[in-house]
Coordinates of C-alpha atoms and ligand atoms in Angstrom, one line a residue:
X1 CA -31.0 19.1 -21.5
X2 CA -29.5 18.2 -18.2
X3 CA -28.4 14.5 -18.1
X4 CA -29.7 13.2 -14.9
X5 CA -27.6 10.1 -14.9
X6 CA -24.3 12.1 -14.8
X7 CA -25.8 14.6 -12.3
X8 CA -26.5 11.8 -9.9
X9 CA -23.0 10.8 -10.1
X10 CA -21.6 14.2 -9.3
X11 CA -19.7 13.7 -6.0
X12 CA -17.4 16.1 -4.1
X13 CA -14.7 13.5 -3.8
X14 CA -14.5 13.3 -7.5
X15 CA -13.7 17.0 -7.7
X16 CA -11.3 17.0 -4.9
X17 CA -7.5 16.9 -4.8
X18 CA -6.1 14.9 -1.8
X19 CA -3.0 15.7 -0.1
X20 CA -1.2 12.8 1.9
X21 CA 0.6 13.6 5.1
X22 CA 3.1 11.3 6.7
X23 CA 2.8 12.9 10.1
X24 CA 6.2 11.9 11.5
X25 CA 7.8 13.7 8.8
X26 CA 5.7 16.7 8.0
X27 CA 6.3 19.2 10.8
X28 CA 7.6 19.0 14.3
X29 CA 6.0 21.5 16.7
X30 CA 7.9 20.8 19.9
X31 CA 11.5 19.9 19.1
X32 CA 11.4 16.0 19.7
X33 CA 12.5 15.3 16.1
X34 CA 9.1 13.8 15.2
X35 CA 6.3 15.4 13.2
X36 CA 3.1 15.7 15.0
X37 CA -0.6 16.9 14.9
X38 CA 0.2 20.4 16.0
X39 CA 2.9 20.5 13.4
X40 CA 0.0 19.8 10.8
X41 CA -2.1 22.5 12.4
X42 CA 0.7 25.0 12.0
X43 CA 0.9 24.1 8.3
X44 CA -2.8 24.3 7.4
X45 CA -2.3 27.7 5.6
X46 CA 0.4 26.1 3.5
X47 CA -2.1 23.5 2.4
X48 CA -5.0 25.9 1.8
X49 CA -2.7 28.0 -0.3
X50 CA -1.7 25.1 -2.4
X51 CA -5.4 24.6 -3.0
X52 CA -6.1 20.9 -2.0
X53 CA -9.4 19.8 -0.6
X54 CA -8.8 16.8 1.4
X55 CA -6.0 15.7 3.8
X56 CA -5.2 12.0 4.2
X57 CA -3.2 11.6 7.3
X58 CA -1.1 8.4 7.9
X59 CA -1.8 6.7 11.2
X60 CA -1.1 8.6 14.4
X61 CA -2.7 6.1 16.8
X62 CA -1.1 4.6 19.7
X63 CA 1.5 2.1 18.4
X64 CA 4.8 0.6 19.4
X65 CA 5.9 1.7 15.9
X66 CA 7.1 -1.6 14.6
X67 CA 5.8 -0.2 11.3
X68 CA 5.7 3.5 12.0
X69 CA 2.1 3.3 13.1
X70 CA 0.7 0.6 10.8
X71 CA 0.7 -1.5 14.0
X72 CA -2.0 0.0 16.1
X73 CA -2.2 -1.0 19.8
X74 CA -5.2 1.2 20.6
X75 CA -7.6 2.2 17.9
X76 CA -9.0 5.0 20.0
X77 CA -6.2 7.0 21.3
X78 CA -3.5 9.2 20.0
X79 CA 0.2 8.2 19.9
X80 CA 2.1 10.1 22.5
X81 CA 4.7 11.4 20.0
X82 CA 1.9 12.7 17.7
X83 CA 0.0 14.6 20.3
X84 CA -3.1 14.5 22.3
X85 CA -6.8 13.8 21.7
X86 CA -7.3 17.6 22.1
X87 CA -4.8 18.2 19.2
X88 CA -6.7 15.9 17.1
X89 CA -10.1 17.6 17.8
X90 CA -8.3 21.0 17.1
X91 CA -6.9 19.8 13.9
X92 CA -10.2 18.7 12.8
X93 CA -11.8 22.0 13.8
X94 CA -9.3 24.2 12.2
X95 CA -9.1 22.1 9.1
X96 CA -12.9 22.3 8.8
X97 CA -13.0 26.0 9.4
X98 CA -10.4 26.3 6.5
X99 CA -12.6 24.2 4.3
X100 CA -10.4 21.2 4.4
X101 CA -11.8 17.7 4.9
X102 CA -9.7 15.1 6.7
X103 CA -9.5 11.4 6.2
X104 CA -7.7 8.8 8.4
X105 CA -5.9 5.7 7.8
X106 CA -7.9 2.7 8.8
X107 CA -5.5 -0.2 9.5
X108 CA -7.6 -3.2 10.1
X109 CA -6.2 -6.1 8.3
X110 CA -4.0 -6.4 11.3
X111 CA -3.5 -4.8 14.7
X112 CA -0.3 -4.4 16.9
X113 CA 0.7 -7.5 18.9
X114 CA 0.5 -5.1 21.9
X115 CA -3.3 -4.3 21.4
X116 CA -5.3 -5.6 24.3
X117 CA -7.3 -7.9 22.0
X118 CA -4.2 -9.7 21.1
X119 CA -2.8 -9.8 24.6
X120 CA -6.1 -11.4 25.6
X121 CA -6.2 -13.6 22.6
X122 CA -2.8 -15.0 23.6
X123 CA -3.8 -15.4 27.2
X124 CA -5.9 -18.5 26.9
X125 CA -7.5 -20.8 24.3
X126 CA -10.8 -20.1 25.8
X127 CA -10.6 -16.3 26.0
X128 CA -13.4 -14.8 24.0
X129 CA -10.7 -12.8 22.1
X130 CA -8.9 -16.0 20.9
X131 CA -10.8 -15.9 17.6
X132 CA -10.1 -12.2 17.1
X133 CA -6.8 -13.4 15.4
X134 CA -6.0 -16.3 13.1
X135 CA -4.6 -19.2 15.2
X136 CA -3.8 -22.6 13.6
X137 CA -2.0 -25.8 14.6
X138 CA 1.3 -26.4 13.2
X139 CA 2.1 -29.4 10.8
X140 CA 4.6 -31.7 12.5
X141 CA 6.6 -29.0 14.1
X142 CA 6.4 -26.8 11.2
X143 CA 4.2 -23.7 10.5
X144 CA 0.6 -24.4 9.1
X145 CA 1.7 -23.6 5.7
X146 CA 4.6 -22.3 3.7
X147 CA 3.6 -18.6 3.5
X148 CA 6.2 -15.9 3.6
X149 CA 5.1 -12.6 5.2
X150 CA 5.2 -9.6 2.8
X151 CA 8.3 -8.1 4.7
X152 CA 10.2 -11.5 4.5
X153 CA 10.4 -14.6 6.8
X154 CA 7.6 -16.8 7.9
X155 CA 4.1 -15.5 8.0
X156 CA 3.4 -17.7 11.1
X157 CA 4.7 -17.1 14.6
X158 CA 4.7 -19.9 17.2
X159 CA 3.3 -19.3 20.6
X160 CA 4.8 -21.6 23.1
X161 CA 2.0 -21.2 25.6
X162 CA -0.8 -22.4 23.4
X163 CA 1.4 -24.5 21.0
X164 CA -0.4 -22.8 18.2
X165 CA 0.8 -20.4 15.5
X166 CA -0.8 -17.0 14.6
X167 CA -0.9 -15.5 11.1
X168 CA 0.9 -12.2 10.4
X169 CA 1.1 -11.0 6.7
X170 CA 3.4 -8.3 7.6
X171 CA 5.9 -8.1 10.7
X172 CA 5.4 -10.6 13.5
X173 CA 4.2 -7.5 15.5
X174 CA 1.3 -7.2 13.2
X175 CA -1.0 -10.2 13.8
X176 CA -3.9 -10.3 11.1
X177 CA -7.4 -9.9 12.6
X178 CA -9.8 -12.6 11.8
X179 CA -12.5 -11.0 9.8
X180 CA -14.6 -14.2 9.9
X181 CA -15.5 -13.3 13.4
X182 CA -18.5 -10.9 13.4
X183 CA -17.4 -9.4 16.8
X184 CA -14.2 -8.2 15.1
X185 CA -16.2 -6.6 12.4
X186 CA -18.5 -5.0 14.8
X187 CA -15.6 -3.5 16.8
X188 CA -14.2 -2.0 13.5
X189 CA -17.6 -0.6 12.5
X190 CA -17.9 0.9 16.1
X191 CA -14.5 2.4 16.0
X192 CA -15.1 3.9 12.7
X193 CA -18.3 5.4 13.9
X194 CA -16.3 6.9 16.9
X195 CA -13.9 8.7 14.6
X196 CA -16.7 9.8 12.2
X197 CA -18.4 11.4 15.1
X198 CA -15.2 13.3 16.0
X199 CA -15.4 14.7 12.5
X200 CA -13.3 12.7 10.1
X201 CA -14.6 12.8 6.5
X202 CA -13.3 9.5 5.3
X203 CA -11.0 6.7 5.3
X204 CA -8.0 5.3 3.5
X205 CA -8.2 1.6 4.2
X206 CA -4.8 -0.1 4.6
X207 CA -4.5 -3.5 2.6
X208 CA -8.2 -3.9 2.6
X209 CA -8.1 -6.5 -0.1
X210 CA -6.5 -8.8 2.4
X211 CA -9.2 -9.0 5.0
X212 CA -10.7 -12.4 3.7
X213 CA -8.4 -15.4 3.6
X214 CA -9.2 -18.7 1.9
X215 CA -10.3 -20.8 4.8
X216 CA -8.2 -23.8 4.5
X217 CA -4.9 -21.9 4.3
X218 CA -3.3 -23.9 1.4
X219 CA 0.3 -23.7 0.7
X220 CA 1.2 -21.0 -1.8
X221 CA 3.2 -21.1 -5.0
X222 CA 6.9 -21.8 -4.3
X223 CA 9.3 -19.0 -4.5
X224 CA 13.1 -19.4 -5.2
X225 CA 13.8 -18.7 -1.5
X226 CA 11.8 -21.7 -0.5
X227 CA 8.7 -19.9 0.9
X228 CA 5.2 -20.0 -0.6
X229 CA 3.4 -16.8 -1.8
X230 CA 0.3 -16.2 0.3
X231 CA -1.0 -13.7 -2.2
X232 CA -3.5 -15.9 -4.2
X233 CA -5.1 -17.0 -1.0
X234 CA -5.3 -13.8 1.0
X235 CA -5.8 -11.1 -1.7
X236 CA -9.4 -10.4 -3.0
X237 CA -10.4 -13.3 -0.8
X238 CA -13.8 -15.2 -0.9
X239 CA -15.6 -12.8 1.5
X240 CA -13.9 -9.5 0.9
X241 CA -16.8 -8.0 -1.1
X242 CA -19.3 -9.2 1.4
X243 CA -17.4 -7.6 4.2
X244 CA -17.1 -4.3 2.5
X245 CA -20.8 -4.3 1.6
X246 CA -21.6 -5.0 5.2
X247 CA -19.2 -2.2 6.3
X248 CA -20.9 0.1 3.8
X249 CA -24.4 -0.7 5.0
X250 CA -23.5 -0.6 8.7
X251 CA -21.3 2.6 8.5
X252 CA -20.2 4.3 5.3
X253 CA -23.8 4.6 3.8
X254 CA -24.9 6.6 6.9
X255 CA -22.4 9.5 6.1
X256 CA -21.1 11.5 3.2
X257 CA -17.5 10.2 3.2
X258 CA -14.5 9.8 1.0
X259 CA -13.1 6.3 1.0
X260 CA -10.2 4.7 -0.9
X261 CA -9.0 1.1 -0.4
X262 CA -5.4 0.0 -0.9
X263 CA -5.7 -3.0 -3.2
X264 CA -2.3 -4.4 -4.5
X265 CA -2.7 -6.5 -7.6
X266 CA -6.2 -5.3 -8.3
X267 CA -7.3 -5.5 -12.0
X268 CA -9.8 -3.2 -13.6
X269 CA -12.3 -5.9 -13.1
X270 CA -11.6 -5.8 -9.3
X271 CA -11.9 -2.1 -9.2
X272 CA -15.3 -2.4 -10.8
X273 CA -16.4 -4.3 -7.8
X274 CA -14.6 -2.4 -5.2
X275 CA -15.4 1.0 -6.4
X276 CA -18.3 0.8 -8.6
X277 CA -20.5 3.8 -9.4
X278 CA -23.4 1.8 -7.9
X279 CA -21.6 2.6 -4.6
X280 CA -22.2 -0.1 -2.2
X281 CA -18.4 -0.6 -1.2
X282 CA -15.8 2.1 -1.7
X283 CA -15.4 5.2 -3.7
X284 CA -12.1 4.3 -5.3
X285 CA -9.1 2.1 -4.9
X286 CA -5.4 2.4 -5.2
X287 CA -4.1 0.2 -7.9
X288 CA -0.6 -0.8 -8.1
X289 CA 0.2 -1.7 -11.7
X290 CA 2.2 1.3 -12.6
X291 CA 4.2 0.8 -9.3
X292 CA 5.5 -2.5 -10.7
X293 CA 7.3 -1.2 -13.8
X294 CA 10.9 -0.6 -12.7
X295 CA 13.3 -3.2 -11.4
X296 CA 16.1 -2.9 -8.9
X297 CA 18.1 -6.0 -8.4
X298 CA 21.5 -6.4 -6.6
X299 CA 24.3 -6.1 -9.1
X300 CA 22.3 -5.2 -11.9
X301 CA 21.7 -1.7 -13.5
X302 CA 18.4 -0.2 -12.4
X303 CA 15.7 -0.6 -15.0
X304 CA 13.4 2.5 -15.3
X305 CA 9.8 2.2 -16.0
X306 CA 9.0 1.8 -19.7
X307 CA 6.9 4.6 -21.1
X308 CA 5.0 2.3 -23.6
X309 CA 3.9 0.0 -20.7
X310 CA 3.1 2.9 -18.5
X311 CA 0.9 4.4 -21.2
X312 CA -0.8 0.9 -21.7
X313 CA -1.6 0.7 -18.0
X314 CA -2.9 4.3 -17.6
X315 CA -4.9 3.9 -20.7
X316 CA -6.5 0.7 -19.5
X317 CA -7.5 2.2 -16.1
X318 CA -8.8 5.5 -17.7
X319 CA -10.9 3.8 -20.4
X320 CA -12.2 0.7 -18.5
X321 CA -13.4 2.6 -15.4
X322 CA -15.0 5.5 -17.3
X323 CA -18.6 5.7 -16.2
X324 CA -18.4 2.3 -14.3
X325 CA -16.0 3.0 -11.3
X326 CA -13.8 5.9 -10.2
X327 CA -10.1 6.1 -10.4
X328 CA -7.5 7.4 -7.8
X329 CA -4.5 8.9 -9.3
X330 CA -1.0 8.8 -7.8
X331 CA 2.6 8.7 -8.7
X332 CA 4.0 8.0 -5.1
X333 CA 3.1 7.7 -1.5
X334 CA 4.8 6.8 1.9
X335 CA 5.6 3.3 0.6
X336 CA 7.0 4.3 -2.8
X337 CA 10.1 6.2 -4.1
X338 CA 9.8 9.8 -5.0
X339 CA 7.9 10.3 -8.3
X340 CA 10.6 12.7 -9.9
X341 CA 13.4 10.3 -9.2
X342 CA 11.4 7.2 -10.6
X343 CA 9.2 8.4 -13.5
X344 CA 11.2 11.8 -14.1
X345 CA 14.6 13.0 -14.0
X346 CA 16.3 14.3 -10.9
X347 CA 19.9 14.5 -12.4
X348 CA 20.0 18.3 -12.7
X349 CA 18.0 21.1 -11.2
X350 CA 16.6 22.0 -14.6
X351 CA 15.6 18.4 -15.6
X352 CA 14.1 17.8 -12.2
X353 CA 11.8 21.0 -12.2
X354 CA 10.8 20.3 -15.8
X355 CA 10.0 16.6 -15.3
X356 CA 8.3 17.1 -11.9
X357 CA 6.0 19.6 -13.6
X358 CA 5.5 17.2 -16.6
X359 CA 4.5 14.4 -14.2
X360 CA 2.1 16.6 -12.4
X361 CA 0.4 17.8 -15.5
X362 CA 0.2 14.3 -17.0
X363 CA -1.6 12.8 -13.9
X364 CA -3.8 15.7 -12.9
X365 CA -5.5 16.0 -16.3
X366 CA -6.6 12.3 -16.2
X367 CA -9.9 11.2 -14.8
X368 CA -10.0 10.3 -11.1
X369 CA -9.1 11.9 -7.8
X370 CA -5.4 13.0 -7.7
X371 CA -3.3 12.4 -4.5
X372 CA -0.4 14.5 -3.8
X373 CA 2.2 13.0 -1.4
X374 CA 3.8 15.6 0.8
X375 CA 6.9 17.1 -0.9
X376 CA 5.9 15.9 -4.3
X377 CA 4.6 19.4 -4.8
X378 CA 8.1 20.6 -4.3
X379 CA 9.7 18.0 -6.6
X380 CA 11.4 16.3 -3.5
X381 CA 13.7 13.4 -4.6
X382 CA 15.0 10.1 -3.4
X383 CA 17.7 10.0 -0.9
X384 CA 21.1 8.2 -0.9
X385 CA 21.6 6.8 2.5
X386 CA 25.3 6.1 3.4
X387 CA 24.6 2.9 5.1
X388 CA 21.8 0.6 6.4
X389 CA 22.3 2.2 9.7
X390 CA 20.6 5.3 8.5
X391 CA 17.6 3.5 7.2
X392 CA 14.5 3.1 9.4
X393 CA 11.9 1.3 7.1
X394 CA 11.4 -2.3 8.5
X395 CA 10.8 -3.6 4.9
X396 CA 14.1 -2.1 3.6
X397 CA 16.0 -3.4 6.6
X398 CA 14.6 -7.0 5.9
X399 CA 15.3 -6.7 2.2
X400 CA 18.8 -5.5 2.9
X401 CA 19.5 -8.5 5.2
X402 CA 18.1 -11.1 3.1
X403 CA 20.1 -9.7 0.0
X404 CA 23.3 -10.0 2.1
X405 CA 22.4 -13.4 3.2
X406 CA 21.8 -14.3 -0.5
X407 CA 25.4 -13.1 -1.3
X408 CA 25.0 -9.6 -2.4
X409 CA 27.5 -7.0 -1.3
X410 CA 26.4 -4.1 1.1
X411 CA 27.0 -1.7 -1.9
X412 CA 24.8 -3.5 -4.2
X413 CA 22.1 -3.6 -1.6
X414 CA 22.3 0.0 -0.7
X415 CA 22.0 0.7 -4.5
X416 CA 18.8 -1.5 -4.4
X417 CA 17.4 0.6 -1.6
X418 CA 18.4 3.8 -3.3
X419 CA 15.6 3.0 -5.8
X420 CA 13.2 1.0 -3.7
X421 CA 13.5 1.9 0.0
X422 CA 10.2 3.3 1.4
X423 CA 12.4 5.9 3.4
X424 CA 13.0 7.8 0.2
X425 CA 9.7 9.3 0.7
X426 CA 9.7 9.5 4.5
X427 CA 12.6 11.9 4.9
X428 CA 11.4 15.2 6.6
X429 CA 9.4 17.8 4.6
X430 CA 11.6 20.5 3.3
X431 CA 10.1 23.7 4.6
X432 CA 13.0 26.1 4.1
X433 CA 16.9 26.3 3.9
X434 CA 17.5 26.6 7.6
X435 CA 18.9 23.7 9.7
X436 CA 17.1 20.4 9.2
X437 CA 15.1 22.0 6.5
X438 CA 13.0 23.9 9.1
X439 CA 11.3 20.6 9.9
X440 CA 12.6 20.5 13.6
X441 CA 14.5 22.3 16.0
X442 CA 15.6 19.0 17.4
X443 CA 17.4 16.0 15.9
X444 CA 15.0 14.6 13.1
X445 CA 14.0 11.0 13.5
X446 CA 15.1 10.3 9.9
X447 CA 17.9 12.1 8.0
X448 CA 16.9 15.0 6.1
X449 CA 17.8 15.0 2.4
X450 CA 20.8 17.3 1.9
X451 CA 19.2 18.9 -1.2
X452 CA 16.9 20.9 1.0
X453 CA 18.9 24.2 0.5
X454 CA 17.8 23.9 -3.1
X455 CA 14.4 22.2 -2.8
X456 CA 12.3 23.8 -0.3
X457 CA 8.7 25.2 0.2
X458 CA 9.8 28.7 1.3
X459 CA 11.7 29.5 -1.8
X460 CA 9.2 27.9 -4.1
X461 CA 6.4 30.0 -2.5
X462 CA 8.3 33.0 -3.7
X463 CA 9.1 31.8 -7.2
X464 CA 6.1 32.0 -9.7
X465 CA 7.8 29.4 -11.8
X466 CA 8.2 26.9 -9.2
X467 CA 7.1 23.3 -9.1
X468 CA 4.9 24.2 -6.2
X469 CA 3.1 27.1 -8.2
X470 CA 2.7 24.7 -11.0
X471 CA 0.8 22.3 -8.7
X472 CA -1.4 25.2 -7.3
X473 CA -2.3 26.1 -11.0
X474 CA -3.2 22.5 -11.9
X475 CA -5.5 22.4 -8.9
X476 CA -7.3 25.7 -9.8
X477 CA -7.8 24.3 -13.4
X478 CA -9.6 21.3 -12.0
X479 CA -12.1 23.6 -10.4
X480 CA -12.5 25.7 -13.7
X481 CA -13.0 23.0 -16.3
X482 CA -15.5 20.2 -15.9
X483 CA -13.8 18.2 -18.7
X484 CA -10.9 17.5 -16.4
X485 CA -13.3 15.8 -13.9
X486 CA -15.8 14.2 -16.2
X487 CA -14.3 13.9 -19.7
X488 CA -13.8 10.6 -21.4
X489 CA -10.3 9.6 -22.3
X490 CA -8.5 8.6 -25.6
X491 CA -4.7 8.1 -26.0
X492 CA -3.2 9.3 -29.1
X493 CA 0.0 7.8 -30.6
X494 CA 0.3 4.9 -28.1
X495 CA 3.1 3.5 -30.0
X496 CA 5.5 6.4 -29.5
X497 CA 8.3 5.8 -27.0
X498 CA 8.7 9.3 -26.1
X499 CA 5.5 11.2 -25.9
X500 CA 2.4 10.7 -23.9
X501 CA -0.5 12.4 -25.6
X502 CA -4.2 12.0 -24.7
X503 CA -7.5 13.8 -25.5
X504 CA -10.5 14.2 -23.2
X505 CA -14.0 15.4 -24.1
X506 CA -17.1 16.4 -22.2
X507 CA -20.2 18.2 -23.2
X508 CA -18.5 20.4 -26.0
X509 CA -15.1 20.7 -24.2
X510 CA -12.0 19.1 -25.6
X511 CA -8.8 18.7 -23.6
X512 CA -5.5 17.9 -25.2
X513 CA -2.5 16.8 -23.0
X514 CA 0.9 16.5 -24.5
X515 CA 4.0 15.3 -22.3
X516 CA 7.6 14.6 -23.5
X517 CA 8.8 11.9 -21.0
X518 CA 12.3 12.0 -22.5
X519 CA 15.5 14.0 -22.0
X520 CA 15.5 14.7 -25.9
X521 CA 13.8 17.3 -28.1
X522 CA 10.9 15.9 -30.2
X523 CA 9.3 17.7 -33.1
X524 CA 5.6 16.6 -33.0
X525 CA 3.6 16.8 -36.2
X526 CA 0.0 17.4 -35.5
X527 CA -3.0 16.5 -37.7
X528 CA -4.8 19.5 -39.2
X529 CA -7.8 19.0 -37.0
X530 CA -5.7 19.2 -33.8
X531 CA -3.7 22.1 -35.1
X532 CA -6.9 24.0 -35.6
X533 CA -7.9 23.1 -32.0
X534 CA -5.0 24.2 -30.1
X535 CA -4.3 27.7 -29.5
X536 CA -3.2 29.1 -26.2
X537 CA -2.2 26.4 -23.7
X538 CA -4.3 26.5 -20.4
X539 CA -0.9 25.5 -18.6
X540 CA 2.6 24.6 -19.8
X541 CA 5.9 24.0 -18.2
X542 CA 7.9 25.8 -20.9
X543 CA 7.3 27.9 -24.0
X544 CA 6.8 25.6 -26.8
X545 CA 7.4 27.0 -30.4
X546 CA 4.9 26.1 -32.9
X547 CA 5.5 26.3 -36.7
X548 CA 2.4 25.4 -38.6
X549 CA 1.6 21.8 -37.7
X550 CA 4.7 21.2 -35.9
X551 CA 5.3 21.5 -32.0
X552 CA 8.8 21.6 -30.8
X553 CA 8.8 19.9 -27.6
X554 CA 12.0 20.4 -25.6
X555 CA 13.0 17.5 -23.2
X556 CA 10.2 17.0 -20.4
X557 CA 7.8 19.5 -22.2
X558 CA 4.3 19.4 -21.0
X559 CA 1.3 21.3 -22.1
X560 CA -2.4 21.2 -22.1
X561 CA -5.1 22.9 -24.3
X562 CA -8.9 23.2 -23.9
X563 CA -11.1 24.0 -26.8
X564 CA -14.7 24.7 -26.3
X565 CA -17.0 24.0 -29.1
X566 CA -20.1 24.7 -26.8
X567 CA -20.9 28.0 -28.6
X568 CA -19.8 27.0 -32.1
Ligands
LIG1 O1 4.6 -0.7 -1.2 C1 5.2 -1.7 -0.9 C2 6.5 -2.0 -1.4 O2 7.5 -1.1 -0.9 C3 4.6 -2.7 0.0 O3 5.3 -3.6 0.5 C4 3.7 -2.0 1.1 O4 4.2 -2.1 2.2 C5 2.4 -2.5 1.0 O5 1.8 -1.9 -0.1 C6 1.6 -2.4 2.3 O6 1.1 -1.1 2.5 C7 0.5 -0.7 3.7 O7 0.5 -1.8 4.7 C8 1.7 -1.9 5.3 C9 2.4 -0.7 5.8 O8 3.7 -1.0 6.2 C10 2.5 0.3 4.7 O9 3.0 1.5 5.0 C11 1.1 0.6 4.3 O10 0.9 1.6 3.3 C12 1.2 -2.9 6.6 O11 0.4 -2.0 7.3
LIG2 CA1 7.1 16.4 17.8

């Protein structure tokens, strides 16, 4: 009998794999050293070959680039270095012709200070744009409260002319929009419609959990550096769900879109509100818990993510959201270090390739929509910059200087950045082994990782055992086996410090996933039931010898089995 409830919940974005593009670093079509929209068009066949369904393209709108496009000065025009509106139309047309959907980045917690709204807002206290932003009086020559911006320093900037302060949770060139003002919300919804009409199929919503602030702006909990933390008063604020429900009613519900909200600090309970199956806000969110497991502090050895904790987090999200809300699955993005350098092992070529595949398998077999960040499918790694002069990332530069001011040495701070810097994932895409990894014929805006002669798309296309081809296979499997999309989730041996093993089940199909996260051989003794179930793996990153009930798992071994009991 067909289960109507499950059928109702069948959605294309649940069955899709998303590929994230950081346009500046993807492919440069005109030799100015900066990736652009035509560059993406040039590489569409690569993406089709990989098998992904949806592209998420980071911001390419007009911007002074204080934060690489996350500071937008005109929401309806294309940044000159990225191309033209015609390029954008062509990109949508070509992508759609090839069966790809395209989602854009919606950056509306803040705009650029060079946006005409902000310029007008500053121009006079009586301008009708004044309340598009968050202006407050100071307290006896001090800012309105003790908040620190997420990138360091005051979260308030003084404006001499009006003698008031404006709020900026990120850099001072990113003033926060005032969502309390219904005209601001209307502007945002109209702008979304504008891009939907052009053909965009969805939105990744930047820092969307920050759009509603506690109205009286209380001081935040004190941090050792003397600033207060704004987070408790700005994240998941009092009206955030009201706003998103309004956005849903006004815009999202009228179209068949994919939506994902960036929501740092979200718990599974928050996710059930933002991304409930009932569907009156978003399709899914990016949670951050697994991004907080490692620690890089000046002068201290780097602390890798702990597998037990990682498993607990994944387990929690997999089980608690099942049937209630939808997960997004990711190991990295343009703000995070490279997955293989952080959760895997990039110390040798062999370890890198094995562990990159292991991570891919572990994530892609879970329930949720997987996101691949450009270059992850090649096993691209972190980069060791020689000095801060080579770093572009505004957050990293601030971190570096505040570390130095607090007494750390440049070497210690560069070590911290080696593990944390957002530029780790922003180095140019490694297409081939020619100069600049084939990314540009000019001078790349950010240094290319010198390992491109060994890690690049061209050589991996030709090698059936490559990380790239492993990703292709994983994507194919998702289309083949409904258990991957729909199955429930149960973790096996949660107390094991080396292995991550889980089982999923759906309508007579069972899926077993076995991953060795460690650089050591592990003999795994299986129960009789499981031994009976597993025969030929549907995918594996190496040959895994089996003797009776024992699987010999070499370092970073990863394998998955599907058993169908449908016809038993
Ligand atoms: O991921 C982080 C740690 O390195 C965060 O500080 C990150 O910057 C934060 O998650 C915000 O992300 C988003 O909004 C920022 C922008 O700089 C990021 O690139 C974007 O993804 C402000 O728009
Ligand atoms: Ca260019």
